[in-house]
Coordinates of C-alpha atoms and ligand atoms in Angstrom, one line a residue:
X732 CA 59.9 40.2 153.1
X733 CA 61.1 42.6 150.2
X734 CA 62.2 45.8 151.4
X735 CA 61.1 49.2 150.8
X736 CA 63.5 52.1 151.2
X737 CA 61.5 56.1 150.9
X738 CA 61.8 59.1 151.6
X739 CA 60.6 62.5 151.9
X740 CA 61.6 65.9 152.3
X741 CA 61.2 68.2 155.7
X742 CA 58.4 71.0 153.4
X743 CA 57.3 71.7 156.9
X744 CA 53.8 70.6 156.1
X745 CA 52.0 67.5 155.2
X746 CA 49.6 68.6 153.0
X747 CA 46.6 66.1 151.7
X748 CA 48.5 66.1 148.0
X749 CA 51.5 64.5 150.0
X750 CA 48.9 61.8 151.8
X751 CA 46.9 61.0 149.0
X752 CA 50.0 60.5 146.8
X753 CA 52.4 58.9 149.0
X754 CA 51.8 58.8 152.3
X755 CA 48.6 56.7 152.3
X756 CA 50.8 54.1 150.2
X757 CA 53.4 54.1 152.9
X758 CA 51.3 52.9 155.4
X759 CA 49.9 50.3 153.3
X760 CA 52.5 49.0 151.9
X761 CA 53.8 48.2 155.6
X762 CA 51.7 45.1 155.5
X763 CA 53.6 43.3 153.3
X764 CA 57.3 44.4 152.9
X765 CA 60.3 45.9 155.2
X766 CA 59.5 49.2 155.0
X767 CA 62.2 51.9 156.0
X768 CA 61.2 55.4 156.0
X769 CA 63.3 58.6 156.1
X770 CA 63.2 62.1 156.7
X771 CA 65.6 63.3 154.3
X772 CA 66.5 67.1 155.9
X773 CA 70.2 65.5 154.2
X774 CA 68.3 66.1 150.8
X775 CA 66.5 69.9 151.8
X776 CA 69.4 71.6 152.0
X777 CA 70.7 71.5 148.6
X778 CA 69.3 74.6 147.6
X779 CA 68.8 77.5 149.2
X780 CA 66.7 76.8 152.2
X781 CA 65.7 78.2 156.1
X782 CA 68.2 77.2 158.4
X783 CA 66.4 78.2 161.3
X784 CA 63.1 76.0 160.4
X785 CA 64.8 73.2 159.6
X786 CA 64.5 70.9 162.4
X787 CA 61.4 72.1 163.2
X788 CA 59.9 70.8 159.6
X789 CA 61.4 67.7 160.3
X790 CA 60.0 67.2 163.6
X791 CA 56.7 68.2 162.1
X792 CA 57.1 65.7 159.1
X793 CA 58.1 63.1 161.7
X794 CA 54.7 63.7 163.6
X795 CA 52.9 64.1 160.5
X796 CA 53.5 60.7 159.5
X797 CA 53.5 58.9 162.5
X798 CA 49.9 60.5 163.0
X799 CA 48.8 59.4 159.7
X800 CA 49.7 55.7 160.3
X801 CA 53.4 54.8 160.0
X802 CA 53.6 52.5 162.7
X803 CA 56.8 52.0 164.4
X804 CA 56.3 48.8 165.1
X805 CA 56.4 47.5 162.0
X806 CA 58.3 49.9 159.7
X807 CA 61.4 51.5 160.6
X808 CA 61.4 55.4 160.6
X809 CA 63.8 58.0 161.0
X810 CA 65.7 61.3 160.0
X811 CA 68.3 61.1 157.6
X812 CA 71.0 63.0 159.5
X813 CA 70.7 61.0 162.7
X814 CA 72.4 57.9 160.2
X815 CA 75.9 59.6 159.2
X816 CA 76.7 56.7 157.2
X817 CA 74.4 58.1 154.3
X818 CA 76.5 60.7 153.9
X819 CA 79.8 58.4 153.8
X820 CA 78.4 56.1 151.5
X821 CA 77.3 59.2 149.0
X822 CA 81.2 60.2 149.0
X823 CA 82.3 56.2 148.1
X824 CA 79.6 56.6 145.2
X825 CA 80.5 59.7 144.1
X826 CA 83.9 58.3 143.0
X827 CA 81.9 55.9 140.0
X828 CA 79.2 58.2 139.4
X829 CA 79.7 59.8 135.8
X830 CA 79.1 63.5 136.1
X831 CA 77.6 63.2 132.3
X832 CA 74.8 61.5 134.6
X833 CA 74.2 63.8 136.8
X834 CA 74.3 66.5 134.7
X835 CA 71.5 65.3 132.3
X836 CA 68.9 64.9 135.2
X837 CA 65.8 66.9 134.2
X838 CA 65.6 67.8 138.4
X839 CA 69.3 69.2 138.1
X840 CA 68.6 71.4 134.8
X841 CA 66.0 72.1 136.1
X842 CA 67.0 73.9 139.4
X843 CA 70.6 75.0 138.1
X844 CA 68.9 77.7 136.2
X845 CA 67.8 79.3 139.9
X846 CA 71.1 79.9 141.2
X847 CA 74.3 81.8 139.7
X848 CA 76.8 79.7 141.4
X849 CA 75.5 76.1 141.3
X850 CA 76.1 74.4 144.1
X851 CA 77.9 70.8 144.2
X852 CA 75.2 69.6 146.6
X853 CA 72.5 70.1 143.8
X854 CA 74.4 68.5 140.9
X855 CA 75.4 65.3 143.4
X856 CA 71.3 64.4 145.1
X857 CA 70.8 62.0 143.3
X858 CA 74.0 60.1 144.6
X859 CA 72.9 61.2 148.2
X860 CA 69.4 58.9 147.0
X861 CA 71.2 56.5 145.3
X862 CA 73.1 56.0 149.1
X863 CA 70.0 56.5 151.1
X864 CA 68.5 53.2 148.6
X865 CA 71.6 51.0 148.9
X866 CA 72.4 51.6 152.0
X867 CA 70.0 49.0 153.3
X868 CA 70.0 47.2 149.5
X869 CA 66.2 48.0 149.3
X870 CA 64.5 46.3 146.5
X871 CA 61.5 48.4 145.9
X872 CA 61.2 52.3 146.0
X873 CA 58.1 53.9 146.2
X874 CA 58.6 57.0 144.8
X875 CA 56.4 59.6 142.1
X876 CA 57.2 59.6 138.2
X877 CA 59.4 62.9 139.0
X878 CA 61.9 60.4 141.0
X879 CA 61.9 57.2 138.3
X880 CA 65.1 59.5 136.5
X881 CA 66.9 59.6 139.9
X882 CA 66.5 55.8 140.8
X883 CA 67.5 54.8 137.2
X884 CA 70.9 56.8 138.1
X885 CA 70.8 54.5 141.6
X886 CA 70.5 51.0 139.8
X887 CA 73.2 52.6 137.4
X888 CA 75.6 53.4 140.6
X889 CA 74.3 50.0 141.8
X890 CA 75.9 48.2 138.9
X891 CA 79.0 50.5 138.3
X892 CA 79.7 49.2 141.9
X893 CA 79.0 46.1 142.0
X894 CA 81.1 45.4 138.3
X895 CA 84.2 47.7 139.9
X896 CA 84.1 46.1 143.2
X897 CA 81.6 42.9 143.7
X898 CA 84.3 40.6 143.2
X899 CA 81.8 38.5 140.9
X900 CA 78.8 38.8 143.7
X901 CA 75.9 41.7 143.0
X902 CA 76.1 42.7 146.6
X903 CA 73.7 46.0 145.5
X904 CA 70.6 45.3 144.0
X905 CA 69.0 47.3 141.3
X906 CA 66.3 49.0 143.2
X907 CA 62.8 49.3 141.1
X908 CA 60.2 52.3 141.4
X909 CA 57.2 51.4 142.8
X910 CA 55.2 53.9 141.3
X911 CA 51.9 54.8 142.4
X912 CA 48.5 55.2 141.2
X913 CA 49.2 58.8 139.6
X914 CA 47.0 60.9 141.6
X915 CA 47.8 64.3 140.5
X916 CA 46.4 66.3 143.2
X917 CA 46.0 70.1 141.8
X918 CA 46.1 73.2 144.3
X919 CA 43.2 75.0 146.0
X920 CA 44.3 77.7 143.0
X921 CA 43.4 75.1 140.4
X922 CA 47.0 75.8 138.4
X923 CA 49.3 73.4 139.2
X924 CA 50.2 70.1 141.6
X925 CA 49.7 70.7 144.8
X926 CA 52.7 72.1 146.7
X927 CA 53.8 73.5 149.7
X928 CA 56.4 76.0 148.0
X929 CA 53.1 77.3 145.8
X930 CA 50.6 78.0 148.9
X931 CA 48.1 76.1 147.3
X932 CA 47.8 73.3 150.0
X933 CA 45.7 72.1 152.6
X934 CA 47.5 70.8 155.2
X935 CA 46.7 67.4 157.0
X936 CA 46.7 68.5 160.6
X937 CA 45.0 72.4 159.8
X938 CA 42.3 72.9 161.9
X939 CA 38.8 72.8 160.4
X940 CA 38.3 76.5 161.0
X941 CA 41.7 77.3 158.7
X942 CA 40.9 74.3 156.0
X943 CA 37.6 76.4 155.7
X944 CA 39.1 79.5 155.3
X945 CA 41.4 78.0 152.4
X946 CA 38.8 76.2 150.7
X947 CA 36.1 78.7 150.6
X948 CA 37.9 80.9 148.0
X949 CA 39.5 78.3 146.3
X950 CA 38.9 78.1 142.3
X951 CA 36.7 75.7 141.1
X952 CA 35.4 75.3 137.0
X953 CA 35.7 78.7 135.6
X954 CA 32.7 78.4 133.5
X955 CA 30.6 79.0 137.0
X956 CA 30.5 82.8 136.8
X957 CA 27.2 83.3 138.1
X958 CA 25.3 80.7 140.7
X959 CA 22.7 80.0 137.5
X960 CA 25.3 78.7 135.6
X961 CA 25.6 75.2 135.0
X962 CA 28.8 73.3 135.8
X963 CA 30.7 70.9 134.4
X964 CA 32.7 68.5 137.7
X965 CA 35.3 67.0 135.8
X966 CA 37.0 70.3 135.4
X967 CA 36.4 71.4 138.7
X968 CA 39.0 70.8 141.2
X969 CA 37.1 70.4 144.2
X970 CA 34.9 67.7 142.3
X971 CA 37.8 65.9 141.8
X972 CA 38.8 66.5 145.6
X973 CA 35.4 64.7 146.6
X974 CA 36.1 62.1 144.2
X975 CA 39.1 61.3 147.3
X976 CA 37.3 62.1 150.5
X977 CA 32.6 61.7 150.0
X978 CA 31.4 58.9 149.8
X979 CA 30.1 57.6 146.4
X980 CA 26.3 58.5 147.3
X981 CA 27.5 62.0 147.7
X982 CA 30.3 62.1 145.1
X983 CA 26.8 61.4 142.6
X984 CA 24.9 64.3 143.9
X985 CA 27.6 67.0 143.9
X986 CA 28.1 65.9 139.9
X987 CA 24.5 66.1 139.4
X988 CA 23.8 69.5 141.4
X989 CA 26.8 71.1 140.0
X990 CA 25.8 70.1 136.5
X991 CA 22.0 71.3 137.1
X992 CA 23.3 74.6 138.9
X993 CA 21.4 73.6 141.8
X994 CA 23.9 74.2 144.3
X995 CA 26.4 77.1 144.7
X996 CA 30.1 75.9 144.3
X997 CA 30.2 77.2 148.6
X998 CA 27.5 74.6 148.7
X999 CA 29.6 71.9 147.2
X1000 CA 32.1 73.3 149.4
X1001 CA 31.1 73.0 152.7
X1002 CA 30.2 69.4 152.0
X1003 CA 33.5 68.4 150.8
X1004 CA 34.6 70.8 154.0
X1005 CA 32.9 68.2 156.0
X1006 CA 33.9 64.8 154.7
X1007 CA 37.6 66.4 154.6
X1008 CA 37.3 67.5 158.6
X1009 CA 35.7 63.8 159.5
X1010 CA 38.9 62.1 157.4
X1011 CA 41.5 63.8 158.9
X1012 CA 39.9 64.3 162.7
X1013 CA 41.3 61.3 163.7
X1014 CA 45.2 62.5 162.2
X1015 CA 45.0 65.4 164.1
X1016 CA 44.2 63.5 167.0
X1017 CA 46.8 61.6 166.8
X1018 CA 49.8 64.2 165.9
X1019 CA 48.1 66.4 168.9
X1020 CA 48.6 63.0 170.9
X1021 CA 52.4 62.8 170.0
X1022 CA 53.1 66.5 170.4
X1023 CA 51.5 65.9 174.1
X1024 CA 53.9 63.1 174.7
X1025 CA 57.3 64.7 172.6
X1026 CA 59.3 62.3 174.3
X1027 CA 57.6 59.1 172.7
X1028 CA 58.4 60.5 169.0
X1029 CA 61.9 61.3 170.4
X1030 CA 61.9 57.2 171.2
X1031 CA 60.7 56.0 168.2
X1032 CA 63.2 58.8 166.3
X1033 CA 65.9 57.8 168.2
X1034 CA 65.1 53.8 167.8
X1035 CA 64.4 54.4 164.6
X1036 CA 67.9 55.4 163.9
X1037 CA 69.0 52.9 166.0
X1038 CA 67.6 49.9 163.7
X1039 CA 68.2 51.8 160.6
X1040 CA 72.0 51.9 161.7
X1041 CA 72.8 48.8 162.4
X1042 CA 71.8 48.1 158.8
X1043 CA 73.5 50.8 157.5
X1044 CA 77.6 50.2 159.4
X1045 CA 77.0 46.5 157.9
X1046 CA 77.0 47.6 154.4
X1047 CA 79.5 50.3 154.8
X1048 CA 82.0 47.4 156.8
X1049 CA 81.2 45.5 153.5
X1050 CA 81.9 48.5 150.9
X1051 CA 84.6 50.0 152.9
X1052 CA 87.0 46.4 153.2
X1053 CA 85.5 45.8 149.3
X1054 CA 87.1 49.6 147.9
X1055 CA 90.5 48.3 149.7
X1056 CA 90.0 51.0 153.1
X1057 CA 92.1 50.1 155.9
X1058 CA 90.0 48.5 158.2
X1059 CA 90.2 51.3 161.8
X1060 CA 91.3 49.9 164.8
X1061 CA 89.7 49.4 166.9
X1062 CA 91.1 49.4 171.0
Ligands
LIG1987 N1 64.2 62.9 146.1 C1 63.0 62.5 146.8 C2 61.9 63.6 146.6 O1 62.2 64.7 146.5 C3 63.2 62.3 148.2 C4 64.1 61.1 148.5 C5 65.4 61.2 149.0 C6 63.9 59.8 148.2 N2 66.0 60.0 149.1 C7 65.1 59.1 148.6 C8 62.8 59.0 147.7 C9 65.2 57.7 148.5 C10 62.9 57.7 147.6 C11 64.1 57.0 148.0 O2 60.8 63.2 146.5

């Protein structure tokens, strides 16, 4: 089976952007490949980031996606830290990564402009991804548009390597971006994707009392001042939200009753409200099943790690004897 390396960051929150663009292809995608999946807290602190929440986001993330189907007995599943070998691998790549590269990455110009004293860590992510990929010489990335920049840099580190120090073999492959469907999933405030840094999200394990309470003043198509007016769906963000969770029959009906102004937009609302809370009941079941039972999602963290390392010290025994390391010794 081909195998799949991802990974996300510790936000804190699974929101339904994160499921319906990623997370819902993780699970699939475990039916046919290798899949190894990663909490990358290595990659959230980069910037300027909470200290003190830290491990609790990643816990949270870990329970968010074991709830919404990553099943540890098929796909491997851990947190970045707990595999220090990541982190030793970034420093072997650092030393044939161009810093031209890295410094043309949209991501880094991006975020440079935010601090006064760049920090190394934010200029060298990608070669911490690059590691994370190779590390277990995964094939396929899954991965959003936003990331295909970054994993061109890792099939570039791939082949720096492997022309510097393959001795004739390709030991690293050149992983490719499995990109998905683009589902851009706008925020409750109708502006931009949503995103757990912009408050516009709902998350997958809020109760149905507090998705309510975030949906009921959300924006919908601005046209609809008054309850009279007639809509138009397609520029209404919680059309497009139904589009994801009614079914077709209703889907049909909120276009036409929006269109025909003869529902309010808290009309269309509480429907969606309920196809939302029937979707994700059984999630929340689940990740309150886990956080009843902590010690089983410390398990499957801990043999998570575990299988991921195994994997990991092989490729570093190969990379370290390779870049001419003295082997340790061992007693
Ligand atoms: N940089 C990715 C993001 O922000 C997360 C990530 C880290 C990742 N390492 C990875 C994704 C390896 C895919 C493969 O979304």
């Amino acid at each position: 089976m081909p195998r799949i390396f991802s990974g996300i960051q510790p936000s804190g929150e699974l929101h339904i952007g994160n499921w319906l663009g990623a997370v819902q292809n993780w699970v699939r995608l475990q039916d046919s490949y290798d899949c190894i999946y990663c909490v990358v807290d290595l990659h959230a602190i980069t910037g300027k980031y909470d200290a003190e929440s830290l491990s609790r986001r990643t816990w949270d993330m870990a329970v968010g996606l074991l709830a919404a189907g990553i099943d540890p007995g098929r796909a491997t599943l851990f947190v970045q830290s707990h595999v220090p070998e990541h982190s030793e691998l970034q420093w072997l790549f650092n030393t044939v990564t161009p810093i031209g590269e890295l410094e043309r990455m949209t991501q880094f110009k991006d975020k440079a402009t935010r601090f006064e004293s760049v920090p190394a860590g934010l200029l060298t992510y990608p070669v911490l991804m690059a590691a994370d990929i190779l590390l277990y010489r995964a094939d396929l990335v899954p991965v959003g548009e936003d990331q295909v920049q970054h994993l061109e840099l890792a099939r570039e580190i791939s082949r720096k390597w492997n022309a510097e120090f393959g001795r004739g073999m390709d030991y690293f492959p050149e992983p490719k971006p499995l990109l998905t469907e683009a589902k851009r999933i706008v925020g409750l405030d109708g502006q931009g994707k949503m995103s757990k840094s912009l408050g516009n999200t709902i998350g997958l394990l809020e109760p149905p009392e507090d998705v309510w309470a975030k949906l009921r003043p959300a924006k919908t198509d601005p046209a609809r001042v008054r309850r009279q007016d007639p809509g138009t769906p397609e520029h209404c963000n919680i059309y497009s939200l139904h589009r994801y969770f009614s079914p077709p029959g209703t889907v049909e009906t909120v276009a036409g009753n929006c269109r025909g102004a003869l529902w309010g937009c808290l009309d269309c609302k509480q429907v969606l409200a309920q196809h939302l809370n029937t979707a994700l009941a059984p999630i929340r079941d689940r990740a309150a099943e886990l956080e009843a039972h902590q010690g089983r999602v410390q398990q499957i963290l801990g043999d998570g790690a575990s299988r991921a390392r195994r994997i990991a010290r092989e490729t570093l025994a190969f990379v370290r004897e390779h870049m001419g390391l003295l082997p340790p010794t061992t007693t």
